[in-house]
Amino acid sequence: MISELVIDVQPNEISIAVLEDKKLVEFQKEARNISFSVGDIYLGRIKKLMPGLNAAFVDVGYKKDAFLHYQDLGSNFSRLDKFLKTTISDKKKSTSLSKFSHLSDINKDGAITDVLKQGDEVLVQVAKEPISTKGPRLTSEISFAGRYLVAMPFGDKVSVSQKIKSGEERARLRQLIQSIKPKNFTVIVRTSAEGVRVAELDLELKTLVKRWDDNMAKLIKLKAPALVYEETGRTVALLRDIFNPSFANIYINDPDVYNEVHDYVGTISPDHTKIVELYKGELPIFDNFAITKQIKSAFGKNVTFKSGAYLIIEHTEAMHVIDVNSGNRSKSSTGQEGTAIDVNLAAAEEIARQLRLRDMGGIIVIDFIDMHESDNRQKLFDQMRDLMANDRAKHNILQVSKFGLMQITRQRVRPVMDFNTAEVCPTCFGKGEIKSSILLMDDLEKKLNDVVTVLNVKKFKLYVHPYIAAFINQGFYSLKWKWKFKYSMGMKIIPDQKLGFLEYKFFDMDKNELDMKDDSLST
């Protein structure tokens, strides 16, 4: 299996696509100025205590108060709380964790009112991003994640990933980390650390500890609510979790992000820096790798997957519901039961992909086509379990019920990736009436004239729907060449699958979009 990462960087947002054998399996899209991401650390203030929920609402600067449950304080909260108060009260210097005295753990079954009161300042980390009408979910078990290790202050343990099966390797890693671990730090050894040399692990651990020291030094100058530490950019964070030697290519269309990723790969795996490439093609990067088409076909309410069979995916506040339909598929020679198991097994493969692709979390209920034989229901369960084995999100799958329902719980830390793939008409904006399409070329020529004469831009790129691009470029003496000779300008026609049929955009050679909506321009 060939894994590839394609990163589309735009002025206001960044999109990340993961391909496996050219097939889209993960997709993330977010604003470039996003805040309150998983891993961000804040100095918050207790806004309200909720004894009935055994939780507190915390002001971290978000429009909705964040939620902090007693169980998310962590057993080391008393040490964290003392460290925070000591650091804030001593304005001259930050407190060294290595010299910090040990305190007993808080009561696992205690009450929120026993350890916190309204107005207290707390050091918290975002565990779940804001979803729907809810604010962020917080934890006081602070952690810093690296490629091989996770460092957690105020503990003194070493844990090794259960996915490392070799007992000898687990013992080696545990003994190794014990020998280099600083005082008052718990270290979790990730699966990717298997076989890694001590020098690399030591370097990463020192980097994570320094990250803690550098950011805690800021506390003496901050006033709640305030951001203490911002997690690594989504691109590097995703790469940190999924990167492995089998990664074939990483394509990026922005020089700054390219340098960031190139430097990161050079740090964790110097031999693989050559797989990071700066994309310089004329086509939009997602169009070039056939990602735009896959997005439009995979993110709708109806998703076709095999021989006319399709899924209907609905999202509610409480859960996600997926209905499996055989569509116009003809019955197999084995009858209704054979058709049902055939469609259901194919549906399971697409559903496993959709869960990763949309990052669907919480409760997922799947209505498979009814099967009467228990062996087939077991076969479907085994298939789904195997397909989701590589899903990084924590999940639990229940057996198919006699009604054909399968229930899955999947870890939810970010809002589900879902958007409408239907195209709103760029001319009428959904009103139902547009200018005649035959006049599009006349409108384009007027805009060309404005670009050259009013905006005084002599070289530019015109992005249009692929069908329109083909029409402009067709023939020996095409419209493109007629316009070039008439207006004495340099113009490139770029087909863009994201644009509507009658939509177009002008960009100068520095990739800045030209504003063609000014009233002073031709209409």
C-alpha positions as a printed NumPy array, in Angstrom:
array([[  0.   ,   0.   ,   0.   ],
       [  1.363,   3.395,  -1.028],
       [  0.565,   6.246,   1.389],
       [  0.734,   9.858,   0.23 ],
       [ -0.03 ,  13.214,   1.837],
       [ -1.304,  16.164,  -0.217],
       [ -1.521,  19.594,   1.42 ],
       [ -3.473,  22.456,  -0.162],
       [ -2.602,  25.808,   1.451],
       [ -4.922,  28.724,   0.711],
       [ -4.846,  32.27 ,   2.212],
       [ -7.626,  31.544,   4.717],
       [ -7.553,  27.779,   5.182],
       [ -5.45 ,  24.673,   4.87 ],
       [ -6.676,  21.273,   3.633],
       [ -4.862,  17.994,   4.198],
       [ -5.633,  14.805,   2.278],
       [ -4.229,  11.341,   2.994],
       [ -4.226,   8.91 ,   0.071],
       [ -3.748,   5.16 ,   0.212],
       [ -3.137,   3.699,  -3.242],
       [ -4.483,   6.993,  -4.696],
       [ -7.747,   6.599,  -2.755],
       [ -8.756,   9.353,  -0.327],
       [ -8.99 ,   7.95 ,   3.232],
       [ -8.516,  11.01 ,   5.464],
       [ -9.363,  14.648,   4.924],
       [ -8.964,  17.613,   7.257],
       [ -9.835,  21.213,   6.577],
       [ -9.569,  24.189,   8.89 ],
       [ -9.059,  27.941,   9.008],
       [ -5.413,  28.976,   9.246],
       [ -6.129,  31.208,  12.258],
       [ -7.968,  28.489,  14.212],
       [ -7.664,  28.455,  17.994],
       [ -8.661,  26.053,  20.782],
       [ -7.172,  23.059,  18.99 ],
       [ -6.5  ,  19.768,  20.742],
       [ -3.233,  20.084,  22.673],
       [ -3.393,  23.847,  23.273],
       [ -2.664,  24.806,  26.902],
       [ -4.477,  27.678,  28.607],
       [ -4.374,  29.498,  31.903],
       [ -8.091,  29.5  ,  32.712],
       [-10.306,  30.789,  35.474],
       [-13.095,  28.818,  37.157],
       [-16.352,  30.493,  36.14 ],
       [-18.881,  28.185,  37.778],
       [-18.882,  24.943,  39.776],
       [-21.515,  22.303,  38.981],
       [-21.616,  19.831,  41.924],
       [-24.417,  17.86 ,  40.27 ],
       [-22.16 ,  17.137,  37.287],
       [-19.039,  17.005,  39.476],
       [-17.509,  19.433,  37.009],
       [-16.601,  23.055,  36.466],
       [-17.043,  25.559,  33.665],
       [-13.799,  27.342,  32.874],
       [-13.199,  30.655,  31.102],
       [-10.352,  30.14 ,  28.61 ],
       [-11.324,  32.991,  26.296],
       [-13.723,  31.044,  24.073],
       [-17.25 ,  32.395,  23.482],
       [-18.619,  29.393,  25.41 ],
       [-17.193,  28.34 ,  28.771],
       [-15.079,  25.195,  28.559],
       [-15.975,  22.01 ,  30.473],
       [-13.669,  20.402,  33.032],
       [-14.842,  17.212,  34.778],
       [-13.411,  16.076,  38.106],
       [-12.119,  12.856,  36.511],
       [-10.167,  14.971,  33.994],
       [ -8.249,  16.779,  36.746],
       [ -5.941,  13.77 ,  36.988],
       [ -4.444,  12.196,  40.081],
       [ -1.56 ,  14.712,  40.043],
       [ -3.796,  17.798,  40.195],
       [ -2.678,  18.788,  43.71 ],
       [  0.93 ,  18.997,  42.485],
       [ -0.051,  20.948,  39.365],
       [ -2.154,  23.354,  41.426],
       [  0.668,  24.004,  43.907],
       [  3.157,  24.463,  41.058],
       [  0.859,  26.999,  39.373],
       [  0.267,  29.027,  42.538],
       [  3.979,  29.   ,  43.431],
       [  4.996,  30.089,  39.926],
       [  2.43 ,  32.893,  39.704],
       [  3.218,  34.223,  43.198],
       [  6.967,  34.336,  42.467],
       [  7.172,  36.945,  39.727],
       [ 10.959,  36.849,  39.541],
       [ 11.491,  33.295,  38.334],
       [  9.58 ,  30.155,  37.384],
       [  9.604,  27.102,  39.629],
       [ 11.83 ,  24.197,  38.571],
       [  9.877,  20.956,  38.285],
       [ 12.91 ,  18.84 ,  39.185],
       [ 13.035,  20.478,  42.627],
       [  9.296,  20.341,  43.203],
       [  8.235,  18.418,  46.314],
       [  5.894,  15.442,  46.115],
       [  2.239,  15.733,  47.171],
       [ -0.326,  12.975,  47.57 ],
       [ -2.81 ,  12.198,  44.792],
       [ -6.299,  13.669,  44.941],
       [ -9.149,  11.324,  45.872],
       [-10.241,   9.404,  42.776],
       [-13.875,   9.501,  43.932],
       [-13.78 ,  13.045,  45.317],
       [-15.93 ,  16.077,  44.528],
       [-15.055,  19.084,  42.391],
       [-15.87 ,  21.413,  45.297],
       [-13.155,  19.73 ,  47.385],
       [-10.328,  20.975,  45.16 ],
       [-11.653,  24.03 ,  43.3  ],
       [-13.633,  27.158,  44.018],
       [-15.058,  29.899,  41.824],
       [-12.39 ,  32.35 ,  40.656],
       [ -9.46 ,  29.902,  40.937],
       [ -6.863,  29.909,  38.186],
       [ -6.173,  26.521,  36.587],
       [ -3.732,  25.217,  34.015],
       [ -5.68 ,  23.191,  31.447],
       [ -5.198,  21.551,  28.062],
       [ -7.805,  21.189,  25.3  ],
       [ -8.86 ,  17.528,  25.068],
       [-11.757,  18.048,  22.633],
       [-12.29 ,  20.988,  20.332],
       [-15.532,  23.031,  20.438],
       [-18.301,  20.995,  18.803],
       [-21.709,  22.394,  17.798],
       [-23.   ,  24.526,  20.697],
       [-20.498,  23.124,  23.21 ],
       [-17.266,  24.762,  24.308],
       [-13.93 ,  22.924,  24.486],
       [-13.505,  19.899,  26.773],
       [-10.507,  20.313,  29.053],
       [ -8.09 ,  18.193,  31.042],
       [ -5.516,  19.1  ,  33.681],
       [ -3.359,  16.096,  32.797],
       [ -0.916,  18.148,  30.739],
       [  1.026,  16.27 ,  28.062],
       [  3.476,  17.042,  25.268],
       [  3.469,  14.596,  22.366],
       [  6.436,  13.798,  20.161],
       [  7.051,  11.294,  17.401],
       [  8.181,   8.526,  19.766],
       [  7.292,   9.715,  23.271],
       [  4.666,  11.575,  25.27 ],
       [  5.91 ,  13.511,  28.305],
       [  3.555,  14.283,  31.208],
       [  4.762,  16.433,  34.133],
       [  4.11 ,  15.637,  37.826],
       [  4.23 ,  11.869,  37.412],
       [  7.033,   9.339,  37.739],
       [  6.057,   6.354,  35.589],
       [  7.094,   4.76 ,  32.308],
       [  4.416,   3.166,  30.116],
       [  5.067,   1.304,  26.877],
       [  2.514,   0.964,  24.066],
       [  0.628,  -2.332,  24.162],
       [  0.924,  -2.493,  20.367],
       [  4.615,  -3.34 ,  20.735],
       [  4.261,  -7.117,  20.951],
       [  7.863,  -8.133,  21.604],
       [  8.416,  -8.572,  25.348],
       [ 12.155,  -8.101,  24.863],
       [ 11.679,  -4.8  ,  23.036],
       [  9.179,  -3.56 ,  25.626],
       [ 11.665,  -4.329,  28.4  ],
       [ 14.473,  -2.569,  26.48 ],
       [ 12.422,   0.576,  25.985],
       [ 11.198,   0.639,  29.59 ],
       [ 14.719,   0.265,  30.995],
       [ 16.108,   2.804,  28.53 ],
       [ 13.524,   5.489,  29.345],
       [ 13.928,   4.898,  33.094],
       [ 17.64 ,   5.679,  32.713],
       [ 17.146,   9.007,  30.865],
       [ 13.83 ,  10.212,  32.306],
       [ 14.022,  13.437,  34.368],
       [ 12.481,  13.594,  37.835],
       [  8.736,  14.314,  38.128],
       [  7.894,  13.278,  34.563],
       [  5.778,  10.369,  33.376],
       [  6.776,   9.14 ,  29.906],
       [  4.594,   7.137,  27.533],
       [  6.488,   5.245,  24.839],
       [  4.571,   5.242,  21.548],
       [  4.397,   2.35 ,  19.065],
       [  6.662,   4.189,  16.619],
       [  9.523,   3.98 ,  19.155],
       [  9.979,   0.26 ,  18.438],
       [ 13.585,  -0.326,  17.345],
       [ 14.589,   3.341,  17.734],
       [ 18.072,   4.112,  19.076],
       [ 18.605,   5.606,  22.518],
       [ 20.165,   8.797,  21.116],
       [ 16.991,   9.651,  19.17 ],
       [ 14.735,   8.958,  22.151],
       [ 16.967,  10.975,  24.472],
       [ 16.968,  13.936,  22.064],
       [ 13.174,  13.91 ,  21.74 ],
       [ 12.621,  13.617,  25.489],
       [ 14.916,  16.584,  26.135],
       [ 12.993,  18.559,  23.488],
       [  9.632,  17.785,  25.154],
       [ 10.928,  18.695,  28.626],
       [ 12.362,  21.959,  27.27 ],
       [  8.974,  22.706,  25.714],
       [  7.417,  22.428,  29.172],
       [ 10.086,  24.62 ,  30.796],
       [  9.911,  27.322,  28.106],
       [  6.129,  27.602,  28.212],
       [  5.788,  27.502,  32.   ],
       [  8.191,  30.444,  32.182],
       [  5.441,  32.513,  30.507],
       [  3.061,  32.041,  33.447],
       [  4.592,  34.824,  35.54 ],
       [  3.558,  37.354,  32.878],
       [  0.084,  36.011,  32.037],
       [ -3.347,  36.813,  33.394],
       [ -6.244,  34.362,  32.982],
       [ -7.704,  33.645,  30.528],
       [ -4.601,  33.332,  28.349],
       [ -2.989,  30.964,  25.868],
       [  0.15 ,  29.385,  27.326],
       [  1.127,  26.943,  24.589],
       [ -0.17 ,  26.454,  21.068],
       [  0.012,  22.951,  19.645],
       [  2.075,  22.34 ,  16.532],
       [  0.347,  23.194,  13.252],
       [ -2.213,  20.638,  12.069],
       [  0.015,  19.59 ,   9.174],
       [  2.964,  18.663,  11.382],
       [  0.68 ,  17.209,  14.086],
       [ -0.976,  14.88 ,  11.557],
       [  2.386,  13.945,  10.099],
       [  3.723,  13.208,  13.581],
       [  0.943,  10.665,  14.135],
       [  0.884,   8.911,  10.772],
       [  4.405,   9.184,   9.37 ],
       [  6.195,   5.899,   8.772],
       [  8.952,   4.667,   6.436],
       [  6.371,   3.392,   3.932],
       [  5.229,   6.958,   3.224],
       [  5.95 ,   7.506,  -0.454],
       [  5.303,  11.209,  -1.126],
       [  4.292,  14.446,   0.568],
       [  3.134,  17.181,  -1.824],
       [  2.69 ,  20.799,  -0.674],
       [  1.758,  23.867,  -2.717],
       [  3.059,  26.522,  -0.298],
       [  6.79 ,  27.273,   0.211],
       [  6.459,  28.19 ,   3.926],
       [  4.538,  25.031,   4.859],
       [  6.893,  23.027,   2.628],
       [  9.886,  24.301,   4.621],
       [  8.109,  23.541,   7.914],
       [  7.305,  19.962,   6.892],
       [ 10.707,  19.421,   5.257],
       [ 12.471,  20.508,   8.458],
       [ 10.249,  18.271,  10.596],
       [ 10.825,  15.196,   8.409],
       [ 14.541,  15.992,   8.421],
       [ 14.448,  15.947,  12.224],
       [ 12.585,  12.662,  12.689],
       [ 13.806,  10.776,   9.617],
       [ 16.639,  12.464,   7.665],
       [ 16.659,   9.704,   5.028],
       [ 13.101,  10.595,   3.955],
       [ 13.42 ,  14.349,   3.277],
       [ 13.449,  13.585,  -0.46 ],
       [  9.784,  12.499,  -0.326],
       [  8.708,  16.064,   0.566],
       [  8.02 ,  17.94 ,  -2.675],
       [  6.941,  21.5  ,  -3.398],
       [  4.121,  21.353,  -5.949],
       [  4.552,  23.966,  -8.703],
       [  1.97 ,  22.806, -11.232],
       [ -0.591,  25.108, -12.849],
       [ -3.602,  22.959, -11.94 ],
       [ -4.939,  23.291,  -8.369],
       [ -3.08 ,  20.674,  -6.339],
       [ -6.227,  18.745,  -5.377],
       [ -7.372,  18.626,  -8.997],
       [ -3.97 ,  17.338, -10.097],
       [ -4.185,  14.367,  -7.7  ],
       [ -7.891,  13.677,  -8.401],
       [ -8.826,  14.628,  -4.827],
       [-11.499,  17.234,  -5.626],
       [-13.583,  14.664,  -7.49 ],
       [-13.242,  12.159,  -4.644],
       [-14.308,  14.778,  -2.104],
       [-17.428,  15.653,  -4.08 ],
       [-18.356,  11.997,  -4.475],
       [-17.605,  10.973,  -0.875],
       [-19.03 ,  13.775,   1.257],
       [-22.626,  13.879,   0.111],
       [-25.618,  12.478,   1.957],
       [-25.725,   9.578,  -0.535],
       [-22.5  ,   7.657,  -1.179],
       [-22.395,   5.037,  -3.959],
       [-19.876,   2.255,  -3.411],
       [-20.457,  -0.895,  -5.539],
       [-22.719,  -2.058,  -8.378],
       [-25.394,   0.533,  -7.64 ],
       [-25.436,  -0.067,  -3.868],
       [-25.227,   3.075,  -1.754],
       [-25.134,   4.51 ,   1.764],
       [-27.343,   7.224,   3.23 ],
       [-25.485,   9.113,   5.975],
       [-27.378,  11.319,   8.43 ],
       [-25.914,  13.365,  11.275],
       [-27.807,  14.33 ,  14.432],
       [-26.779,  15.97 ,  17.698],
       [-26.796,  12.593,  19.467],
       [-25.42 ,  10.19 ,  16.864],
       [-24.629,   9.387,  13.244],
       [-26.928,   7.036,  11.348],
       [-25.863,   5.087,   8.236],
       [-28.377,   3.154,   6.122],
       [-27.13 ,   0.503,   3.681],
       [-29.149,   0.082,   0.471],
       [-28.66 ,  -2.444,  -2.328],
       [-30.041,   0.028,  -4.891],
       [-30.727,  -1.412,  -8.335],
       [-28.311,  -4.291,  -7.777],
       [-29.657,  -7.581,  -9.115],
       [-29.838, -10.544,  -6.775],
       [-26.998, -13.036,  -6.807],
       [-27.382, -16.668,  -7.728],
       [-27.334, -17.535,  -4.033],
       [-30.567, -15.643,  -3.438],
       [-31.492, -12.86 ,  -1.051],
       [-29.122, -13.935,   1.727],
       [-26.182, -14.042,  -0.691],
       [-27.01 , -10.585,  -2.013],
       [-27.337,  -9.212,   1.518],
       [-23.965, -10.474,   2.746],
       [-22.239,  -9.393,  -0.481],
       [-23.604,  -5.835,  -0.249],
       [-23.005,  -5.616,   3.502],
       [-19.343,  -6.66 ,   3.236],
       [-18.753,  -4.065,   0.518],
       [-20.628,  -1.471,   2.608],
       [-18.431,  -2.23 ,   5.626],
       [-15.331,  -1.342,   3.618],
       [-16.808,   2.002,   2.534],
       [-18.156,   2.759,   6.029],
       [-14.732,   2.177,   7.618],
       [-13.319,   4.646,   5.085],
       [-16.096,   7.175,   5.707],
       [-15.529,   7.129,   9.472],
       [-11.892,   8.112,   8.968],
       [-12.628,  10.475,   6.104],
       [-15.286,  12.497,   7.932],
       [-13.705,  11.906,  11.349],
       [-17.105,  10.792,  12.635],
       [-17.138,  10.349,  16.416],
       [-19.531,   9.521,  19.205],
       [-22.209,   6.913,  18.517],
       [-22.599,   5.499,  15.   ],
       [-25.542,   3.228,  14.217],
       [-25.438,   1.265,  10.946],
       [-28.566,  -0.33 ,   9.477],
       [-27.236,  -3.178,   7.342],
       [-29.426,  -5.249,   5.027],
       [-31.104,  -7.974,   7.081],
       [-29.31 , -11.317,   7.228],
       [-30.952, -14.427,   8.657],
       [-27.868, -16.604,   9.139],
       [-25.805, -15.997,  12.278],
       [-22.608, -17.04 ,  10.454],
       [-23.067, -14.153,   8.027],
       [-23.622, -11.676,  10.854],
       [-20.414, -12.908,  12.493],
       [-18.562, -12.635,   9.17 ],
       [-19.701,  -9.024,   8.823],
       [-18.623,  -8.197,  12.391],
       [-15.173,  -9.734,  11.808],
       [-14.834,  -7.819,   8.541],
       [-15.645,  -4.483,  10.184],
       [-13.267,  -5.158,  13.061],
       [-10.424,  -5.956,  10.628],
       [-11.146,  -2.915,   8.458],
       [-11.01 ,  -0.569,  11.447],
       [ -7.858,  -2.089,  12.922],
       [ -5.754,   0.721,  11.424],
       [ -8.08 ,   3.502,  12.621],
       [ -6.052,   5.677,  15.03 ],
       [ -9.17 ,   6.854,  16.888],
       [-10.229,   4.709,  19.845],
       [-13.35 ,   2.742,  18.968],
       [-15.586,  -0.112,  20.067],
       [-17.708,  -2.295,  17.761],
       [-20.736,  -4.292,  18.888],
       [-22.081,  -7.423,  17.222],
       [-24.8  ,  -7.098,  14.566],
       [-28.223,  -7.385,  16.221],
       [-31.012,  -9.595,  14.919],
       [-32.51 ,  -6.442,  13.398],
       [-29.371,  -5.901,  11.29 ],
       [-28.087,  -2.97 ,  13.393],
       [-24.419,  -2.502,  14.285],
       [-23.376,   0.035,  16.921],
       [-19.935,   1.655,  16.947],
       [-18.522,   4.17 ,  19.379],
       [-15.575,   6.171,  18.077],
       [-13.481,   8.758,  19.86 ],
       [-14.593,  12.271,  19.046],
       [-12.117,  15.098,  19.615],
       [-13.005,  17.388,  16.698],
       [-16.202,  18.366,  14.858],
       [-17.248,  15.861,  12.192],
       [-15.922,  16.723,   8.73 ],
       [-19.101,  17.228,   6.732],
       [-20.138,  19.757,   4.136],
       [-22.584,  20.12 ,   1.299],
       [-21.098,  18.999,  -2.001],
       [-23.891,  20.541,  -4.096],
       [-22.816,  23.634,  -6.036],
       [-24.741,  26.862,  -5.465],
       [-25.036,  28.817,  -8.69 ],
       [-22.456,  31.634,  -8.556],
       [-24.683,  33.862, -10.705],
       [-28.081,  33.643,  -9.004],
       [-26.907,  32.378,  -5.567],
       [-29.709,  29.81 ,  -5.407],
       [-32.58 ,  32.031,  -6.602],
       [-33.176,  29.899,  -9.686],
       [-32.685,  32.5  , -12.421],
       [-29.353,  33.191, -14.139],
       [-28.032,  35.028, -17.121],
       [-28.057,  33.053, -20.304],
       [-24.97 ,  30.821, -20.42 ],
       [-24.42 ,  31.851, -24.043],
       [-23.467,  35.307, -22.765],
       [-20.672,  33.986, -20.525],
       [-17.965,  34.54 , -23.134],
       [-19.123,  38.138, -23.606],
       [-18.959,  38.716, -19.84 ],
       [-15.509,  37.147, -19.654],
       [-14.219,  39.363, -22.454],
       [-15.513,  42.459, -20.653],
       [-13.697,  41.372, -17.511],
       [-10.517,  40.712, -19.521],
       [-10.697,  44.242, -20.83 ],
       [-11.102,  45.568, -17.257],
       [ -8.132,  43.561, -16.016],
       [ -5.886,  44.978, -18.747],
       [ -7.173,  48.564, -19.012],
       [ -8.618,  49.399, -15.57 ],
       [ -6.479,  47.266, -13.249],
       [ -3.463,  47.524, -15.584],
       [ -2.526,  43.855, -15.142],
       [ -0.803,  42.452, -18.228],
       [ -0.105,  38.908, -17.027],
       [ -2.65 ,  36.865, -15.09 ],
       [ -4.369,  33.492, -14.698],
       [ -8.033,  32.823, -15.349],
       [ -9.552,  29.936, -13.344],
       [-12.732,  28.462, -14.814],
       [-14.753,  25.245, -14.758],
       [-12.99 ,  22.467, -16.762],
       [-15.757,  22.455, -19.41 ],
       [-15.394,  26.206, -19.934],
       [-11.603,  25.871, -20.081],
       [-11.939,  23.237, -22.79 ],
       [-14.27 ,  25.512, -24.789],
       [-11.906,  28.513, -24.535],
       [ -8.903,  26.4  , -25.601],
       [-10.559,  24.444, -28.402],
       [ -9.576,  24.871, -32.049],
       [ -6.469,  26.01 , -33.887],
       [ -7.351,  29.689, -33.485],
       [ -9.07 ,  29.474, -30.101],
       [-10.778,  32.163, -28.043],
       [ -7.718,  32.175, -25.81 ],
       [ -5.447,  33.234, -28.674],
       [ -7.971,  35.737, -30.044],
       [ -8.101,  37.472, -26.659],
       [ -4.309,  37.405, -26.277],
       [ -3.78 ,  39.152, -29.623],
       [ -6.643,  41.592, -29.106],
       [ -5.591,  42.784, -25.635],
       [ -1.813,  42.222, -25.906],
       [ -1.601,  40.391, -22.609],
       [ -0.266,  37.14 , -21.185],
       [ -3.041,  34.882, -19.913],
       [ -3.163,  31.289, -18.68 ],
       [ -6.422,  29.345, -18.58 ],
       [ -6.522,  27.036, -15.535],
       [ -9.344,  24.455, -15.165],
       [-10.561,  24.264, -11.553],
       [-12.987,  21.52 , -10.492],
       [-14.062,  23.44 ,  -7.386],
       [-15.679,  26.204,  -9.463],
       [-19.301,  26.212, -10.621],
       [-20.143,  25.965, -14.315],
       [-20.43 ,  29.744, -14.881],
       [-17.993,  30.776, -12.143],
       [-14.573,  32.278, -12.808],
       [-11.728,  33.898, -10.892],
       [ -8.776,  36.078, -11.921],
       [ -5.366,  35.856, -10.202],
       [ -2.191,  37.808, -10.84 ],
       [  1.131,  35.981, -11.21 ],
       [  1.77 ,  36.325,  -7.446],
       [ -1.41 ,  34.288,  -6.748],
       [ -3.378,  37.308,  -5.49 ],
       [ -7.044,  37.224,  -6.506],
       [ -8.161,  40.25 ,  -8.538],
       [-11.336,  41.903,  -7.284],
       [-13.748,  41.932, -10.225],
       [-16.817,  42.99 ,  -8.211],
       [-16.017,  46.703,  -8.086],
       [-18.951,  48.788,  -9.342],
       [-16.567,  50.869, -11.44 ],
       [-15.744,  47.828, -13.559],
       [-17.838,  46.684, -16.513],
       [-21.132,  44.955, -15.75 ]])
